[in-house]
């Protein structure tokens, strides 16, 4: 049986395809539970058979809040907050889809540049960088960072958009820079391999 995981932006292959769909859908959705968010959601949801992960904001709109729910019960298992103050068009909520990796980690990127590598089961921070601080400010980003992280082998590819670090590969285990290339500001789309 194939996994039901939707591990990142547009699914496990970043192509928006699923292994199978039911022949018909029920007339009414089966609602397991509901969760109110502090702000409008702008990013996607990543999920496995056990976990559902997404970005949110706090009520005061000062912090990114990355949440993990139990996929079966909807109970919140953990949340990680990072101070991220700013004023972006359409609000400050994270715009990217978290990336759940086979290595038991999840990678989350906030609209203000906070990139976190978290332990999937408990949310412990393994490493983190602020893309603006680490690679240099790319200038004004009216919509913030929107490109979801991409994992190729052991390299986590992100798009800081700095003059000397437009696209960067980080070691997914340590967060160390593997390579970086010069270029333009970040795009508002996600990379695909």
mmCIF file of C-alpha atoms in Angstrom:
data_model
loop_
_atom_site.group_PDB
_atom_site.id
_atom_site.type_symbol
_atom_site.label_atom_id
_atom_site.label_comp_id
_atom_site.label_asym_id
_atom_site.label_seq_id
_atom_site.Cartn_x
_atom_site.Cartn_y
_atom_site.Cartn_z
ATOM 1 C CA UNK A 1 0.000 0.000 0.000
ATOM 2 C CA UNK A 2 1.267 3.483 -0.878
ATOM 3 C CA UNK A 3 1.686 6.055 1.851
ATOM 4 C CA UNK A 4 -1.038 8.655 2.258
ATOM 5 C CA UNK A 5 1.601 11.311 2.994
ATOM 6 C CA UNK A 6 1.316 14.779 1.507
ATOM 7 C CA UNK A 7 4.807 15.654 2.646
ATOM 8 C CA UNK A 8 5.224 19.142 1.216
ATOM 9 C CA UNK A 9 4.328 21.657 -1.452
ATOM 10 C CA UNK A 10 2.082 19.972 -4.048
ATOM 11 C CA UNK A 11 2.660 16.529 -2.485
ATOM 12 C CA UNK A 12 5.559 14.095 -2.226
ATOM 13 C CA UNK A 13 6.698 14.623 -5.839
ATOM 14 C CA UNK A 14 5.783 18.330 -5.972
ATOM 15 C CA UNK A 15 3.483 17.600 -8.909
ATOM 16 C CA UNK A 16 0.026 17.857 -7.312
ATOM 17 C CA UNK A 17 -0.765 14.194 -8.005
ATOM 18 C CA UNK A 18 -2.099 11.532 -5.671
ATOM 19 C CA UNK A 19 -1.762 7.772 -6.056
ATOM 20 C CA UNK A 20 -5.508 7.261 -6.145
ATOM 21 C CA UNK A 21 -8.800 9.045 -5.644
ATOM 22 C CA UNK A 22 -12.100 7.509 -4.595
ATOM 23 C CA UNK A 23 -14.638 6.959 -7.360
ATOM 24 C CA UNK A 24 -17.113 9.207 -5.520
ATOM 25 C CA UNK A 25 -17.105 11.546 -2.553
ATOM 26 C CA UNK A 26 -19.772 11.634 0.123
ATOM 27 C CA UNK A 27 -22.331 14.422 -0.126
ATOM 28 C CA UNK A 28 -21.293 15.770 3.292
ATOM 29 C CA UNK A 29 -17.716 15.984 4.559
ATOM 30 C CA UNK A 30 -16.736 13.951 7.581
ATOM 31 C CA UNK A 31 -15.474 16.536 10.073
ATOM 32 C CA UNK A 32 -13.140 15.126 12.672
ATOM 33 C CA UNK A 33 -12.691 18.460 14.423
ATOM 34 C CA UNK A 34 -12.133 22.140 13.879
ATOM 35 C CA UNK A 35 -9.327 24.496 14.843
ATOM 36 C CA UNK A 36 -9.541 28.280 14.740
ATOM 37 C CA UNK A 37 -6.439 30.057 13.499
ATOM 38 C CA UNK A 38 -5.293 33.479 14.685
ATOM 39 C CA UNK A 39 -4.828 34.764 11.117
ATOM 40 C CA UNK A 40 -5.822 33.802 7.604
ATOM 41 C CA UNK A 41 -3.774 30.851 6.403
ATOM 42 C CA UNK A 42 -1.534 31.621 3.435
ATOM 43 C CA UNK A 43 0.676 28.527 3.327
ATOM 44 C CA UNK A 44 -0.051 24.912 2.562
ATOM 45 C CA UNK A 45 -0.490 21.943 4.884
ATOM 46 C CA UNK A 46 1.904 18.995 5.031
ATOM 47 C CA UNK A 47 0.682 15.674 6.412
ATOM 48 C CA UNK A 48 1.560 12.043 6.983
ATOM 49 C CA UNK A 49 -0.645 9.291 8.340
ATOM 50 C CA UNK A 50 0.321 10.499 11.841
ATOM 51 C CA UNK A 51 0.984 14.242 11.653
ATOM 52 C CA UNK A 52 -0.511 17.424 10.155
ATOM 53 C CA UNK A 53 1.806 20.460 10.083
ATOM 54 C CA UNK A 54 1.124 24.074 9.092
ATOM 55 C CA UNK A 55 2.132 27.663 9.791
ATOM 56 C CA UNK A 56 0.016 30.179 11.720
ATOM 57 C CA UNK A 57 0.524 33.457 13.612
ATOM 58 C CA UNK A 58 -0.122 34.411 17.222
ATOM 59 C CA UNK A 59 -3.108 36.569 18.183
ATOM 60 C CA UNK A 60 -0.958 39.732 18.481
ATOM 61 C CA UNK A 61 0.627 39.057 15.046
ATOM 62 C CA UNK A 62 4.182 39.180 16.453
ATOM 63 C CA UNK A 63 5.183 35.513 16.089
ATOM 64 C CA UNK A 64 5.160 32.782 13.483
ATOM 65 C CA UNK A 65 3.585 29.696 15.027
ATOM 66 C CA UNK A 66 4.275 26.317 13.457
ATOM 67 C CA UNK A 67 1.821 23.682 14.685
ATOM 68 C CA UNK A 68 1.709 19.894 14.550
ATOM 69 C CA UNK A 69 -1.568 18.038 15.041
ATOM 70 C CA UNK A 70 -2.256 14.363 15.522
ATOM 71 C CA UNK A 71 -3.726 13.266 12.170
ATOM 72 C CA UNK A 72 -6.145 10.835 13.842
ATOM 73 C CA UNK A 73 -7.531 13.021 16.644
ATOM 74 C CA UNK A 74 -6.729 16.611 15.628
ATOM 75 C CA UNK A 75 -5.088 17.157 19.027
ATOM 76 C CA UNK A 76 -2.183 19.601 18.969
ATOM 77 C CA UNK A 77 1.048 17.727 19.667
ATOM 78 C CA UNK A 78 3.462 20.664 19.593
ATOM 79 C CA UNK A 79 3.987 24.209 18.425
ATOM 80 C CA UNK A 80 7.099 26.293 17.825
ATOM 81 C CA UNK A 81 7.026 30.100 17.858
ATOM 82 C CA UNK A 82 9.517 32.595 16.448
ATOM 83 C CA UNK A 83 9.379 36.383 16.803
ATOM 84 C CA UNK A 84 8.687 37.726 13.300
ATOM 85 C CA UNK A 85 7.501 41.319 13.323
ATOM 86 C CA UNK A 86 6.764 43.115 10.092
ATOM 87 C CA UNK A 87 4.081 44.383 7.793
ATOM 88 C CA UNK A 88 3.673 42.354 4.615
ATOM 89 C CA UNK A 89 0.969 42.657 2.000
ATOM 90 C CA UNK A 90 -1.885 40.250 2.840
ATOM 91 C CA UNK A 91 -0.631 39.796 6.423
ATOM 92 C CA UNK A 92 2.393 38.163 8.023
ATOM 93 C CA UNK A 93 1.366 34.490 8.026
ATOM 94 C CA UNK A 94 3.842 31.937 6.652
ATOM 95 C CA UNK A 95 3.274 31.430 2.927
ATOM 96 C CA UNK A 96 5.245 28.235 2.442
ATOM 97 C CA UNK A 97 4.251 24.609 2.898
ATOM 98 C CA UNK A 98 6.268 22.754 5.565
ATOM 99 C CA UNK A 99 8.411 19.908 4.250
ATOM 100 C CA UNK A 100 8.231 16.566 6.079
ATOM 101 C CA UNK A 101 11.325 14.493 5.334
ATOM 102 C CA UNK A 102 11.902 10.758 5.648
ATOM 103 C CA UNK A 103 14.638 11.500 8.194
ATOM 104 C CA UNK A 104 12.111 12.339 10.942
ATOM 105 C CA UNK A 105 12.469 16.074 10.477
ATOM 106 C CA UNK A 106 10.227 18.846 9.248
ATOM 107 C CA UNK A 107 11.473 22.067 7.656
ATOM 108 C CA UNK A 108 9.385 25.223 8.136
ATOM 109 C CA UNK A 109 9.942 28.670 6.619
ATOM 110 C CA UNK A 110 8.194 31.832 7.788
ATOM 111 C CA UNK A 111 7.399 34.822 5.579
ATOM 112 C CA UNK A 112 10.025 36.943 7.381
ATOM 113 C CA UNK A 113 12.807 34.429 6.664
ATOM 114 C CA UNK A 114 12.960 32.148 9.714
ATOM 115 C CA UNK A 115 13.920 28.661 8.504
ATOM 116 C CA UNK A 116 13.619 25.922 11.116
ATOM 117 C CA UNK A 117 14.590 22.260 11.096
ATOM 118 C CA UNK A 118 12.406 20.554 13.695
ATOM 119 C CA UNK A 119 12.112 17.064 15.096
ATOM 120 C CA UNK A 120 8.863 15.757 13.624
ATOM 121 C CA UNK A 121 7.644 13.935 16.728
ATOM 122 C CA UNK A 122 8.182 16.621 19.383
ATOM 123 C CA UNK A 123 9.000 19.915 17.611
ATOM 124 C CA UNK A 124 12.464 20.232 19.154
ATOM 125 C CA UNK A 125 14.588 22.691 17.155
ATOM 126 C CA UNK A 126 17.551 20.910 15.542
ATOM 127 C CA UNK A 127 18.891 23.985 13.718
ATOM 128 C CA UNK A 128 17.610 27.309 12.425
ATOM 129 C CA UNK A 129 18.606 30.316 10.318
ATOM 130 C CA UNK A 130 17.033 33.608 9.428
ATOM 131 C CA UNK A 131 17.623 33.845 5.663
ATOM 132 C CA UNK A 132 17.848 37.659 5.690
ATOM 133 C CA UNK A 133 20.375 37.708 8.523
ATOM 134 C CA UNK A 134 22.502 34.781 7.337
ATOM 135 C CA UNK A 135 22.735 35.634 3.640
ATOM 136 C CA UNK A 136 22.083 39.378 3.527
ATOM 137 C CA UNK A 137 18.887 41.269 2.915
ATOM 138 C CA UNK A 138 17.502 40.892 -0.598
ATOM 139 C CA UNK A 139 15.757 44.248 -0.213
ATOM 140 C CA UNK A 140 12.046 44.823 0.093
ATOM 141 C CA UNK A 141 9.892 41.713 -0.193
ATOM 142 C CA UNK A 142 6.267 42.912 -0.119
ATOM 143 C CA UNK A 143 4.937 39.342 0.248
ATOM 144 C CA UNK A 144 7.880 37.932 2.188
ATOM 145 C CA UNK A 145 9.370 34.500 1.563
ATOM 146 C CA UNK A 146 6.974 32.292 -0.389
ATOM 147 C CA UNK A 147 9.118 29.470 -1.843
ATOM 148 C CA UNK A 148 8.713 26.179 0.009
ATOM 149 C CA UNK A 149 11.973 24.358 0.880
ATOM 150 C CA UNK A 150 13.038 21.553 -1.472
ATOM 151 C CA UNK A 151 14.983 18.453 -0.359
ATOM 152 C CA UNK A 152 17.289 16.768 -2.893
ATOM 153 C CA UNK A 153 19.364 14.003 -1.337
ATOM 154 C CA UNK A 154 20.835 15.542 1.805
ATOM 155 C CA UNK A 155 20.599 19.118 0.466
ATOM 156 C CA UNK A 156 17.825 21.451 1.544
ATOM 157 C CA UNK A 157 17.400 24.023 -1.242
ATOM 158 C CA UNK A 158 16.062 27.471 -0.332
ATOM 159 C CA UNK A 159 15.824 30.801 -2.157
ATOM 160 C CA UNK A 160 17.140 33.611 0.128
ATOM 161 C CA UNK A 161 17.387 35.972 -2.842
ATOM 162 C CA UNK A 162 20.543 37.760 -1.688
ATOM 163 C CA UNK A 163 22.987 39.078 -4.311
ATOM 164 C CA UNK A 164 25.591 36.393 -3.472
ATOM 165 C CA UNK A 165 23.108 33.794 -2.269
ATOM 166 C CA UNK A 166 20.072 33.791 -4.485
ATOM 167 C CA UNK A 167 19.713 30.005 -4.243
ATOM 168 C CA UNK A 168 21.389 28.044 -1.457
ATOM 169 C CA UNK A 169 21.834 24.382 -0.551
ATOM 170 C CA UNK A 170 22.051 23.628 3.158
ATOM 171 C CA UNK A 171 23.036 20.325 4.710
ATOM 172 C CA UNK A 172 19.638 19.069 5.864
ATOM 173 C CA UNK A 173 21.152 17.488 8.993
ATOM 174 C CA UNK A 174 23.264 20.408 10.225
ATOM 175 C CA UNK A 175 22.079 23.535 8.412
ATOM 176 C CA UNK A 176 25.629 24.186 7.143
ATOM 177 C CA UNK A 177 25.959 25.839 3.733
ATOM 178 C CA UNK A 178 26.862 23.282 1.041
ATOM 179 C CA UNK A 179 26.788 25.727 -1.890
ATOM 180 C CA UNK A 180 25.291 29.057 -2.877
ATOM 181 C CA UNK A 181 24.978 30.931 -6.135
ATOM 182 C CA UNK A 182 24.530 34.619 -6.962
ATOM 183 C CA UNK A 183 21.418 35.944 -8.591
ATOM 184 C CA UNK A 184 18.254 37.914 -8.100
ATOM 185 C CA UNK A 185 15.663 38.408 -5.367
ATOM 186 C CA UNK A 186 13.598 35.382 -4.381
ATOM 187 C CA UNK A 187 10.695 34.392 -6.539
ATOM 188 C CA UNK A 188 7.232 33.943 -5.108
ATOM 189 C CA UNK A 189 7.070 30.355 -6.356
ATOM 190 C CA UNK A 190 8.570 27.088 -5.147
ATOM 191 C CA UNK A 191 11.373 25.169 -6.828
ATOM 192 C CA UNK A 192 10.732 21.730 -8.308
ATOM 193 C CA UNK A 193 13.299 19.055 -9.050
#
